[in-house]
Amino acid sequence: MQYPPHLRIIRVMCSGMVNPELVVHALTQGADGVIIMGCHLGECHYLEGNFKTDARFEGTRVVLENCGVDAERFETVWVSSAEAPKFAENVVRFSEKIRKMGPNPLRVQKVVNA
Ligand code: FES
């Protein structure tokens, strides 16, 4: 499967292991977007990790907006390890969405102030 090369994949054991603080930190430090991909709801190998991810999603978006980050720069998607085409499609779609949004203004602001 081909997908845009300008993303950094960080593998974790379960989407539920991604602390929302890491998402907020990445985006407030200038990352253009963060997408968490986890197993389909009900199919987590750790039983409820993705339900935790899902439950944290809206709260994380609120924190991002309060930090001056457009919450649209953060998404969660449920993709099983057997769905490579769906993985690639979502990476392409998210990359295109972020490209249209432009660079993270917080990163641009840092460069200007440096
Ligand atoms: S193992 Fe928990 S979301 Fe995949």
PDB file of C-alpha atoms and ligand atoms in Angstrom:
ATOM      1  CA  MET A   1       0.000   0.000   0.000  1.00  0.00           C
ATOM      2  CA  GLN A   2       1.262   3.438  -0.821  1.00  0.00           C
ATOM      3  CA  TYR A   3       0.668   6.454   1.369  1.00  0.00           C
ATOM      4  CA  PRO A   4       2.223   9.895   1.695  1.00  0.00           C
ATOM      5  CA  PRO A   5       5.766   9.802   3.082  1.00  0.00           C
ATOM      6  CA  HIS A   6       5.433  12.918   5.226  1.00  0.00           C
ATOM      7  CA  LEU A   7       3.994  11.307   8.314  1.00  0.00           C
ATOM      8  CA  ARG A   8       5.693   9.761  11.288  1.00  0.00           C
ATOM      9  CA  ILE A   9       4.220   6.520  12.532  1.00  0.00           C
ATOM     10  CA  ILE A  10       4.589   5.884  16.244  1.00  0.00           C
ATOM     11  CA  ARG A  11       3.598   2.339  17.106  1.00  0.00           C
ATOM     12  CA  VAL A  12       2.079   1.574  20.471  1.00  0.00           C
ATOM     13  CA  MET A  13       0.655  -1.649  21.858  1.00  0.00           C
ATOM     14  CA  CYS A  14      -2.878  -0.253  21.981  1.00  0.00           C
ATOM     15  CA  SER A  15      -4.552   3.035  21.059  1.00  0.00           C
ATOM     16  CA  GLY A  16      -5.602   3.266  24.703  1.00  0.00           C
ATOM     17  CA  MET A  17      -1.939   3.757  25.619  1.00  0.00           C
ATOM     18  CA  VAL A  18      -1.812   7.124  23.880  1.00  0.00           C
ATOM     19  CA  ASN A  19      -2.068   9.642  26.681  1.00  0.00           C
ATOM     20  CA  PRO A  20      -4.082  12.681  25.556  1.00  0.00           C
ATOM     21  CA  GLU A  21      -1.290  14.874  26.947  1.00  0.00           C
ATOM     22  CA  LEU A  22       0.960  13.536  24.186  1.00  0.00           C
ATOM     23  CA  VAL A  23      -1.546  14.583  21.547  1.00  0.00           C
ATOM     24  CA  VAL A  24      -1.872  18.050  23.052  1.00  0.00           C
ATOM     25  CA  HIS A  25       1.906  18.339  23.423  1.00  0.00           C
ATOM     26  CA  ALA A  26       2.545  17.345  19.795  1.00  0.00           C
ATOM     27  CA  LEU A  27       0.021  19.804  18.419  1.00  0.00           C
ATOM     28  CA  THR A  28       0.949  22.701  20.706  1.00  0.00           C
ATOM     29  CA  GLN A  29       4.597  22.156  19.772  1.00  0.00           C
ATOM     30  CA  GLY A  30       3.801  22.525  16.094  1.00  0.00           C
ATOM     31  CA  ALA A  31       2.816  19.143  14.658  1.00  0.00           C
ATOM     32  CA  ASP A  32       0.408  19.695  11.790  1.00  0.00           C
ATOM     33  CA  GLY A  33      -1.873  16.825  12.726  1.00  0.00           C
ATOM     34  CA  VAL A  34      -2.294  13.745  14.876  1.00  0.00           C
ATOM     35  CA  ILE A  35      -4.370  10.722  13.952  1.00  0.00           C
ATOM     36  CA  ILE A  36      -4.756   7.804  16.336  1.00  0.00           C
ATOM     37  CA  MET A  37      -5.599   4.545  14.631  1.00  0.00           C
ATOM     38  CA  GLY A  38      -6.839   1.717  16.763  1.00  0.00           C
ATOM     39  CA  CYS A  39      -8.669  -1.559  16.481  1.00  0.00           C
ATOM     40  CA  HIS A  40     -12.396  -1.491  15.846  1.00  0.00           C
ATOM     41  CA  LEU A  41     -14.482  -0.877  18.939  1.00  0.00           C
ATOM     42  CA  GLY A  42     -15.049  -4.188  20.664  1.00  0.00           C
ATOM     43  CA  GLU A  43     -11.943  -5.760  19.066  1.00  0.00           C
ATOM     44  CA  CYS A  44      -9.189  -4.315  21.272  1.00  0.00           C
ATOM     45  CA  HIS A  45      -6.636  -6.938  22.300  1.00  0.00           C
ATOM     46  CA  TYR A  46      -6.612  -5.279  25.711  1.00  0.00           C
ATOM     47  CA  LEU A  47     -10.413  -5.403  25.800  1.00  0.00           C
ATOM     48  CA  GLU A  48     -11.290  -1.749  26.284  1.00  0.00           C
ATOM     49  CA  GLY A  49      -8.288   0.344  25.282  1.00  0.00           C
ATOM     50  CA  ASN A  50     -10.013   1.756  22.230  1.00  0.00           C
ATOM     51  CA  PHE A  51     -13.099   2.586  24.278  1.00  0.00           C
ATOM     52  CA  LYS A  52     -10.808   4.675  26.490  1.00  0.00           C
ATOM     53  CA  THR A  53      -9.392   6.340  23.376  1.00  0.00           C
ATOM     54  CA  ASP A  54     -12.907   7.027  22.141  1.00  0.00           C
ATOM     55  CA  ALA A  55     -14.008   8.405  25.521  1.00  0.00           C
ATOM     56  CA  ARG A  56     -11.022  10.780  25.656  1.00  0.00           C
ATOM     57  CA  PHE A  57     -11.473  12.067  22.110  1.00  0.00           C
ATOM     58  CA  GLU A  58     -13.944  14.907  22.660  1.00  0.00           C
ATOM     59  CA  GLY A  59     -12.199  16.054  25.838  1.00  0.00           C
ATOM     60  CA  THR A  60      -8.887  16.179  24.006  1.00  0.00           C
ATOM     61  CA  ARG A  61     -10.463  18.246  21.261  1.00  0.00           C
ATOM     62  CA  VAL A  62     -11.778  20.726  23.843  1.00  0.00           C
ATOM     63  CA  VAL A  63      -8.312  21.038  25.390  1.00  0.00           C
ATOM     64  CA  LEU A  64      -6.804  21.577  21.933  1.00  0.00           C
ATOM     65  CA  GLU A  65      -9.282  24.344  21.131  1.00  0.00           C
ATOM     66  CA  ASN A  66      -8.511  25.967  24.490  1.00  0.00           C
ATOM     67  CA  CYS A  67      -4.811  25.860  23.563  1.00  0.00           C
ATOM     68  CA  GLY A  68      -5.467  27.589  20.254  1.00  0.00           C
ATOM     69  CA  VAL A  69      -5.235  24.479  18.083  1.00  0.00           C
ATOM     70  CA  ASP A  70      -7.945  23.712  15.531  1.00  0.00           C
ATOM     71  CA  ALA A  71      -9.382  20.432  16.857  1.00  0.00           C
ATOM     72  CA  GLU A  72      -9.810  19.222  13.270  1.00  0.00           C
ATOM     73  CA  ARG A  73      -6.078  18.538  13.345  1.00  0.00           C
ATOM     74  CA  PHE A  74      -6.799  15.563  15.611  1.00  0.00           C
ATOM     75  CA  GLU A  75      -8.710  12.434  14.614  1.00  0.00           C
ATOM     76  CA  THR A  76      -9.234   8.868  15.695  1.00  0.00           C
ATOM     77  CA  VAL A  77      -9.934   6.088  13.221  1.00  0.00           C
ATOM     78  CA  TRP A  78     -10.698   2.428  13.844  1.00  0.00           C
ATOM     79  CA  VAL A  79      -8.742   0.195  11.498  1.00  0.00           C
ATOM     80  CA  SER A  80      -7.849  -3.448  12.049  1.00  0.00           C
ATOM     81  CA  SER A  81      -4.384  -4.748  11.252  1.00  0.00           C
ATOM     82  CA  ALA A  82      -5.919  -6.660   8.341  1.00  0.00           C
ATOM     83  CA  GLU A  83      -7.240  -3.502   6.680  1.00  0.00           C
ATOM     84  CA  ALA A  84      -4.161  -2.097   4.978  1.00  0.00           C
ATOM     85  CA  PRO A  85      -6.199  -0.377   2.224  1.00  0.00           C
ATOM     86  CA  LYS A  86      -8.320   1.370   4.853  1.00  0.00           C
ATOM     87  CA  PHE A  87      -5.166   2.427   6.694  1.00  0.00           C
ATOM     88  CA  ALA A  88      -3.692   3.890   3.507  1.00  0.00           C
ATOM     89  CA  GLU A  89      -6.970   5.578   2.536  1.00  0.00           C
ATOM     90  CA  ASN A  90      -7.210   7.276   5.909  1.00  0.00           C
ATOM     91  CA  VAL A  91      -3.606   8.414   5.814  1.00  0.00           C
ATOM     92  CA  VAL A  92      -4.129   9.889   2.343  1.00  0.00           C
ATOM     93  CA  ARG A  93      -7.413  11.527   3.367  1.00  0.00           C
ATOM     94  CA  PHE A  94      -6.020  12.948   6.624  1.00  0.00           C
ATOM     95  CA  SER A  95      -2.827  14.170   4.926  1.00  0.00           C
ATOM     96  CA  GLU A  96      -4.879  15.939   2.279  1.00  0.00           C
ATOM     97  CA  LYS A  97      -7.135  17.496   4.926  1.00  0.00           C
ATOM     98  CA  ILE A  98      -4.117  18.773   6.863  1.00  0.00           C
ATOM     99  CA  ARG A  99      -2.463  20.032   3.679  1.00  0.00           C
ATOM    100  CA  LYS A 100      -5.587  22.072   2.906  1.00  0.00           C
ATOM    101  CA  MET A 101      -5.606  23.463   6.460  1.00  0.00           C
ATOM    102  CA  GLY A 102      -2.012  24.602   6.037  1.00  0.00           C
ATOM    103  CA  PRO A 103       0.816  24.529   8.556  1.00  0.00           C
ATOM    104  CA  ASN A 104       0.005  24.547  12.246  1.00  0.00           C
ATOM    105  CA  PRO A 105      -0.210  28.268  13.145  1.00  0.00           C
ATOM    106  CA  LEU A 106       1.523  27.576  16.475  1.00  0.00           C
ATOM    107  CA  ARG A 107       4.607  26.309  14.620  1.00  0.00           C
ATOM    108  CA  VAL A 108       4.541  29.264  12.263  1.00  0.00           C
ATOM    109  CA  GLN A 109       4.247  31.573  15.267  1.00  0.00           C
ATOM    110  CA  LYS A 110       7.299  29.940  16.874  1.00  0.00           C
ATOM    111  CA  VAL A 111       9.370  30.386  13.725  1.00  0.00           C
ATOM    112  CA  VAL A 112       8.385  34.058  13.465  1.00  0.00           C
ATOM    113  CA  ASN A 113       9.230  34.677  17.126  1.00  0.00           C
ATOM    114  CA  ALA A 114      12.540  32.791  16.982  1.00  0.00           C
TER     115      ALA A 114
HETATM  116  S1  FES B   1      -5.097  -3.311  20.924  1.00  0.00           S
HETATM  117 FE1  FES B   1      -6.313  -1.786  21.836  1.00  0.00          FE
HETATM  118  S2  FES B   1      -6.968  -0.595  20.166  1.00  0.00           S
HETATM  119 FE2  FES B   1      -5.843  -2.166  19.230  1.00  0.00          FE
END
